[in-house]
C-alpha positions as a printed NumPy array, in Angstrom:
array([[ 16.408,  26.096, -19.757],
       [ 18.661,  28.294, -17.962],
       [ 22.354,  28.547, -18.681],
       [ 23.437,  26.424, -15.701],
       [ 21.03 ,  23.712, -17.02 ],
       [ 21.982,  24.169, -20.572],
       [ 25.737,  23.634, -19.764],
       [ 24.903,  20.721, -17.26 ],
       [ 22.687,  19.022, -20.113],
       [ 25.609,  19.437, -22.843],
       [ 28.661,  18.445, -20.838],
       [ 27.045,  15.877, -18.172],
       [ 24.137,  14.637, -20.086],
       [ 22.356,  15.082, -16.635],
       [ 20.904,  17.737, -14.274],
       [ 21.496,  18.237, -10.557],
       [ 18.021,  19.263,  -8.848],
       [ 17.712,  21.399,  -5.802],
       [ 17.478,  18.305,  -3.485],
       [ 20.827,  17.117,  -4.675],
       [ 19.445,  14.083,  -6.841],
       [ 20.631,  13.605, -10.315],
       [ 18.376,  12.995, -13.315],
       [ 19.344,  12.119, -16.968],
       [ 18.876,  15.057, -19.386],
       [ 20.902,  14.59 , -22.596],
       [ 19.209,  17.4  , -24.753],
       [ 18.962,  20.77 , -24.018],
       [ 15.268,  22.176, -24.004],
       [ 16.239,  25.885, -24.926],
       [ 14.346,  29.047, -26.701],
       [ 16.421,  31.21 , -28.885],
       [ 15.673,  34.79 , -29.319],
       [ 17.444,  37.173, -31.826],
       [ 19.086,  41.007, -31.328],
       [ 15.886,  42.817, -31.815],
       [ 13.848,  40.532, -29.312],
       [ 16.507,  40.968, -26.848],
       [ 16.293,  44.749, -27.25 ],
       [ 12.617,  44.68 , -26.929],
       [ 12.729,  42.681, -23.484],
       [ 15.204,  45.145, -22.173],
       [ 15.178,  45.139, -18.288],
       [ 12.035,  43.159, -18.123],
       [ 12.193,  40.109, -15.594],
       [  9.131,  38.094, -17.265],
       [  7.956,  37.582, -21.011],
       [  4.792,  36.037, -22.648],
       [  5.07 ,  33.176, -24.71 ],
       [  2.469,  32.927, -27.596],
       [  1.295,  30.402, -30.068],
       [  1.143,  30.802, -33.508],
       [ -2.015,  32.704, -33.441],
       [ -0.523,  35.179, -30.653],
       [ -2.521,  33.594, -28.016],
       [ -0.456,  33.877, -24.576],
       [  0.047,  30.128, -23.516],
       [  2.686,  30.844, -20.877],
       [  4.637,  33.216, -18.81 ],
       [  8.579,  32.671, -18.453],
       [  9.386,  34.229, -14.887],
       [ 12.624,  35.476, -13.598],
       [ 14.182,  35.469, -16.913],
       [ 17.88 ,  34.939, -17.927],
       [ 19.33 ,  35.694, -21.271],
       [ 22.635,  34.306, -22.29 ],
       [ 24.68 ,  33.604, -25.423],
       [ 23.511,  30.887, -27.922],
       [ 26.94 ,  28.816, -28.417],
       [ 25.699,  27.169, -31.631],
       [ 28.979,  25.324, -32.481],
       [ 29.307,  24.044, -29.015],
       [ 25.641,  22.929, -28.737],
       [ 25.912,  21.097, -32.146],
       [ 29.284,  19.542, -31.511],
       [ 28.341,  18.149, -27.993],
       [ 24.801,  17.009, -29.293],
       [ 25.763,  15.37 , -32.455],
       [ 29.353,  14.679, -31.978],
       [ 30.112,  16.535, -35.465],
       [ 29.662,  19.828, -36.911],
       [ 29.457,  18.42 , -40.514],
       [ 27.004,  20.283, -42.699],
       [ 23.809,  18.707, -43.704],
       [ 22.416,  17.605, -39.956],
       [ 18.741,  17.904, -40.62 ],
       [ 17.557,  19.322, -37.452],
       [ 20.652,  21.791, -36.959],
       [ 19.794,  23.098, -40.503],
       [ 15.837,  23.288, -39.222],
       [ 16.059,  24.827, -35.889],
       [ 19.592,  26.   , -34.984],
       [ 21.692,  27.311, -37.797],
       [ 19.394,  30.328, -38.357],
       [ 17.991,  30.597, -34.891],
       [ 18.9  ,  33.79 , -32.762],
       [ 22.187,  34.291, -31.077],
       [ 20.756,  34.27 , -27.461],
       [ 18.825,  31.848, -25.296],
       [ 16.184,  32.814, -22.832],
       [ 15.512,  30.772, -19.789],
       [ 13.646,  31.103, -16.562],
       [ 10.534,  29.703, -14.404],
       [  7.827,  28.56 , -16.749],
       [  4.35 ,  29.362, -15.869],
       [  1.821,  27.454, -18.385],
       [ -1.46 ,  29.109, -18.407],
       [ -3.25 ,  26.106, -20.247],
       [ -2.546,  23.012, -22.006],
       [ -1.022,  23.458, -25.486],
       [ -3.502,  22.492, -28.29 ],
       [ -2.716,  22.297, -32.154],
       [ -6.535,  21.983, -33.207],
       [ -5.493,  19.592, -35.858],
       [ -7.864,  16.856, -34.955],
       [ -4.973,  15.03 , -32.825],
       [ -5.183,  16.764, -29.647],
       [ -7.032,  13.735, -28.05 ],
       [ -3.576,  11.76 , -28.657],
       [ -1.406,  14.396, -26.93 ],
       [ -1.535,  13.061, -23.539],
       [  0.913,  14.563, -20.84 ],
       [  3.099,  12.226, -18.552],
       [  0.465,  12.565, -15.801],
       [ -2.402,  11.962, -18.077],
       [ -0.56 ,   8.698, -19.25 ],
       [  0.243,   7.424, -15.916],
       [ -3.498,   7.96 , -14.934],
       [ -4.349,   5.898, -18.135],
       [ -2.141,   3.214, -17.008],
       [ -3.584,   3.299, -13.56 ],
       [ -7.042,   2.845, -14.821],
       [ -6.047,  -0.161, -17.058],
       [ -4.442,  -1.694, -13.831],
       [ -1.079,  -2.018, -15.794],
       [  1.402,  -3.839, -13.953],
       [  4.057,  -3.249, -16.568],
       [  4.277,  -0.54 , -19.438],
       [  6.54 ,  -1.107, -22.123],
       [  7.213,   1.881, -24.586],
       [  7.674,   1.644, -28.31 ],
       [  8.663,   4.695, -29.983],
       [  8.456,   5.151, -33.933],
       [  8.443,   7.759, -36.569],
       [  7.453,   5.626, -39.24 ],
       [  4.07 ,   3.61 , -40.256],
       [  3.64 ,   0.381, -38.425],
       [  4.134,  -2.767, -40.381],
       [  3.867,  -6.234, -39.087],
       [  7.272,  -6.796, -38.174],
       [  7.011,  -3.847, -35.572],
       [  3.674,  -5.604, -34.439],
       [  5.46 ,  -9.063, -34.058],
       [  8.034,  -7.005, -31.84 ],
       [  5.432,  -5.375, -29.552],
       [  3.297,  -8.632, -29.204],
       [  6.209, -10.81 , -28.409],
       [  7.541,  -8.293, -25.971],
       [  4.077,  -8.488, -24.293],
       [  4.312, -12.272, -24.403],
       [  7.818, -12.168, -22.683],
       [  6.427,  -9.858, -19.979],
       [  3.813, -12.246, -19.255],
       [  6.265, -15.17 , -19.046],
       [  8.112, -13.174, -16.579],
       [  5.027, -13.216, -14.21 ],
       [  3.374,  -9.581, -15.075],
       [ -0.344, -10.059, -15.148],
       [ -1.37 ,  -7.137, -17.332],
       [  1.421,  -5.513, -19.409],
       [  0.449,  -2.275, -21.48 ],
       [  1.997,  -1.18 , -24.456],
       [  2.63 ,   2.603, -24.836],
       [  2.834,   3.074, -28.641],
       [  4.453,   6.552, -28.737],
       [  4.95 ,   8.006, -32.116],
       [  7.025,  11.042, -32.583],
       [  5.08 ,  13.975, -33.033],
       [  7.511,  16.902, -33.622],
       [  9.878,  17.855, -36.388],
       [ 10.951,  15.126, -38.852],
       [ 12.972,  14.914, -41.877],
       [ 11.127,  16.029, -45.01 ],
       [ 11.009,  12.364, -46.321],
       [  9.201,  10.945, -43.325],
       [  5.639,  10.375, -43.274],
       [  3.822,  13.403, -41.728],
       [  2.434,  12.875, -38.33 ],
       [ -1.445,  13.092, -39.275],
       [ -1.087,  10.252, -42.07 ],
       [  1.014,   8.264, -39.563],
       [ -1.723,   8.648, -36.886],
       [ -4.278,   7.406, -39.275],
       [ -2.177,   4.45 , -40.357],
       [ -1.897,   3.753, -36.587],
       [ -5.563,   3.635, -35.979],
       [ -6.144,   1.484, -38.69 ],
       [ -3.504,  -1.077, -37.182],
       [ -5.691,  -1.103, -34.088],
       [ -8.787,  -1.417, -36.073],
       [ -7.577,  -4.373, -37.937],
       [ -6.685,  -6.219, -34.717],
       [ -2.806,  -6.144, -35.651],
       [ -2.551,  -4.607, -32.095],
       [ -5.01 ,  -5.031, -29.217],
       [ -6.709,  -1.78 , -28.333],
       [ -7.266,  -3.307, -24.943],
       [ -3.636,  -3.506, -24.116],
       [ -2.354,  -0.541, -26.108],
       [ -2.281,   3.247, -25.373],
       [ -1.488,   5.563, -28.493],
       [ -0.217,   8.851, -27.552],
       [  1.951,  11.348, -29.268],
       [  5.424,  12.085, -28.1  ],
       [  5.499,  16.04 , -29.015],
       [  9.407,  16.068, -29.117],
       [ 11.286,  16.939, -32.365],
       [ 13.31 ,  14.43 , -33.956],
       [ 17.134,  15.563, -33.664],
       [ 18.707,  12.247, -35.184],
       [ 21.365,  12.606, -32.608],
       [ 21.865,   8.805, -31.705],
       [ 23.147,   7.701, -28.467],
       [ 22.759,  11.373, -27.009],
       [ 19.161,  11.505, -28.221],
       [ 18.183,   8.134, -27.204],
       [ 18.678,   9.064, -23.651],
       [ 16.084,  11.721, -23.808],
       [ 13.669,   9.36 , -25.564],
       [ 14.096,   6.927, -22.72 ],
       [ 14.182,   9.516, -19.821],
       [ 10.841,  11.05 , -21.221],
       [  9.11 ,   7.461, -21.148],
       [ 10.161,   6.929, -17.467],
       [  8.368,  10.195, -16.881],
       [  5.139,   8.844, -18.729],
       [  5.1  ,   5.877, -16.377],
       [  6.907,   3.268, -18.44 ],
       [  9.34 ,   0.615, -16.986],
       [ 10.313,  -1.131, -20.014],
       [ 11.652,   0.439, -23.385],
       [ 12.005,  -1.501, -26.461],
       [ 15.339,  -0.425, -28.333],
       [ 16.565,  -1.387, -31.956],
       [ 19.28 ,  -0.943, -34.088],
       [ 20.851,   2.42 , -34.47 ],
       [ 18.107,   4.378, -32.577],
       [ 17.839,   8.012, -33.458],
       [ 20.544,   7.388, -35.946],
       [ 20.961,   8.628, -39.489],
       [ 23.284,   8.343, -42.383],
       [ 26.47 ,  10.663, -42.192],
       [ 25.507,  13.89 , -43.896],
       [ 28.839,  14.062, -45.878],
       [ 30.307,  10.605, -46.045],
       [ 28.869,   7.16 , -46.917],
       [ 28.346,   5.533, -43.751],
       [ 26.268,   5.749, -40.534],
       [ 26.897,   8.801, -38.141],
       [ 26.663,   6.23 , -35.189],
       [ 27.883,   2.865, -34.435],
       [ 24.527,   0.882, -34.772],
       [ 25.082,  -0.775, -31.18 ],
       [ 25.947,   2.245, -29.207],
       [ 22.378,   3.673, -28.588],
       [ 21.496,   0.212, -26.485],
       [ 24.936,   0.064, -24.709],
       [ 24.547,   3.686, -23.766],
       [ 21.012,   3.222, -22.38 ],
       [ 22.261,   0.206, -20.297],
       [ 24.729,   2.35 , -18.79 ],
       [ 23.252,   5.933, -18.485],
       [ 23.111,   7.563, -15.27 ],
       [ 19.45 ,   8.389, -14.195],
       [ 18.208,   5.698, -16.257],
       [ 18.512,   2.728, -13.981],
       [ 14.691,   2.432, -13.373],
       [ 14.156,   1.606, -16.921],
       [ 14.488,  -2.014, -18.169],
       [ 16.092,  -1.906, -21.828],
       [ 14.703,  -4.433, -24.334],
       [ 16.771,  -4.972, -27.317],
       [ 14.574,  -5.986, -30.143],
       [ 15.191,  -9.131, -32.449],
       [ 15.378,  -8.291, -36.248],
       [ 12.084,  -9.092, -38.041],
       [ 12.002,  -9.585, -41.979],
       [  9.636, -11.159, -44.342],
       [  9.655, -14.789, -44.261],
       [  8.862, -16.045, -47.636],
       [  8.207, -19.754, -46.408],
       [  5.502, -18.519, -44.072],
       [  4.254, -15.556, -45.852],
       [  4.393, -13.2  , -42.768],
       [  6.852, -11.042, -40.705],
       [  8.972, -13.349, -38.647],
       [ 12.248, -12.994, -36.508],
       [ 15.089, -13.437, -38.615],
       [ 16.903, -16.925, -38.498],
       [ 20.428, -16.684, -39.87 ],
       [ 20.61 , -20.372, -40.505],
       [ 18.101, -19.908, -43.526],
       [ 18.72 , -16.515, -44.342],
       [ 17.754, -16.909, -48.089],
       [ 14.227, -17.437, -46.922],
       [ 13.905, -14.012, -45.833],
       [ 13.305, -10.547, -47.483],
       [ 14.115,  -7.321, -46.064],
       [ 11.812,  -4.618, -47.195],
       [ 13.424,  -1.285, -46.55 ],
       [ 11.79 ,   2.078, -45.745],
       [ 12.974,   3.176, -49.185],
       [ 11.412,   0.052, -50.966],
       [  8.136,   0.439, -48.932],
       [  7.996,   4.148, -50.083],
       [  8.404,   2.793, -53.662],
       [  5.893,   0.432, -53.567],
       [  3.371,   2.793, -52.309],
       [  4.17 ,   5.512, -54.423],
       [  3.512,   3.322, -57.352],
       [  0.457,   1.984, -55.696],
       [  1.824,  -1.753, -55.576],
       [  0.914,  -4.051, -52.818],
       [  3.932,  -5.401, -50.626],
       [  3.897,  -9.045, -49.979],
       [  0.858, -10.562, -48.265],
       [  1.463, -10.163, -44.455],
       [  3.959,  -7.382, -44.574],
       [  1.31 ,  -4.575, -43.346],
       [ -2.444,  -4.676, -42.814],
       [ -4.68 ,  -3.769, -45.67 ],
       [ -6.242,  -1.011, -43.946],
       [ -2.619,   0.485, -43.049],
       [ -1.275,  -0.091, -46.255],
       [ -4.186,   1.736, -47.82 ],
       [ -3.575,   4.966, -45.87 ],
       [  0.083,   5.15 , -46.864],
       [ -0.921,   4.581, -50.601],
       [ -3.349,   7.515, -49.96 ],
       [ -0.474,   9.745, -48.653],
       [  1.94 ,   9.249, -51.775],
       [ -0.974,   9.729, -54.208],
       [ -1.934,  13.176, -52.485],
       [  1.752,  13.989, -53.2  ],
       [  1.091,  13.328, -57.139],
       [  0.638,  16.826, -58.919],
       [ -2.651,  17.808, -60.112],
       [ -3.567,  18.568, -63.72 ],
       [ -2.796,  22.196, -62.623],
       [  0.977,  21.124, -61.868],
       [  0.544,  21.843, -58.188],
       [  1.191,  19.471, -55.596],
       [ -1.49 ,  19.155, -52.813],
       [ -0.599,  20.29 , -49.178],
       [ -0.862,  17.128, -47.14 ],
       [ -3.854,  17.141, -44.621]])
């Protein structure tokens, strides 16, 4: 982003395009450089962008270099400058004090060569795929966790609701986040193995599901970030978006409370300028119904019949190689999760293997 785009994003959560129209844009997409890089660029008007192996992947033309106002960026994006915000610590605090923007000329699609590139479909490729499948509705579900049967219930129930509304062929976009996540989140490669098992085991129907990696990093910036998540799915061809409690939220890094109000994400999405084309589907709470032995929608009138299995509880069970209650997650998917946590167990030499 150039400085004008950066400031519009920070202060208006939107961008005014050349034709005068306004699009939602709540999270800045910027590239930081340090003093030495700025000196090397000098009076140049274009720079090459390289991958981790120094291969040129893009050219930034007609460049503009401007100050990186870190405190302002953090305050406007997260609503706090409290220490301990994961993405801030990862990508902003120690980043360069300058930002460089310009006209981006991409030379070839970015490849990670990690065995997952077949899942990295661009928005245009996703729209083509939905067209090939004759989708008349596309509903998107973002997640950064393994899929359990509660998630699957939400997705299959959404498809049922869309069919009842008169749509003939609703297609699910299962769009796991593929960029930076917190250290205690399951890595992308293992999540993708787990998602494949969910489809193999028939928990989700491969005929009506498209799995693609959403390459964005996770900011954990609550209602601000969830607008970016929604806008990106519009670009990918979705017209329905499933939103849960406290989307993109996290616990306060200093105080013992949530950083954001749990309902503000879906409220903001329902009002956000530029997102009018997207129908927001608040999802119902699913929990393990002990009387049925499966995940079901929570019924407050018989609350004692339900068991809430938190992410922490799920991780504890997987680490200890214990099975969750039957019907919580498909066996193939659970096996992948157990294998991941088993891979973190120190070997005889005391070293923890690097996850594949």
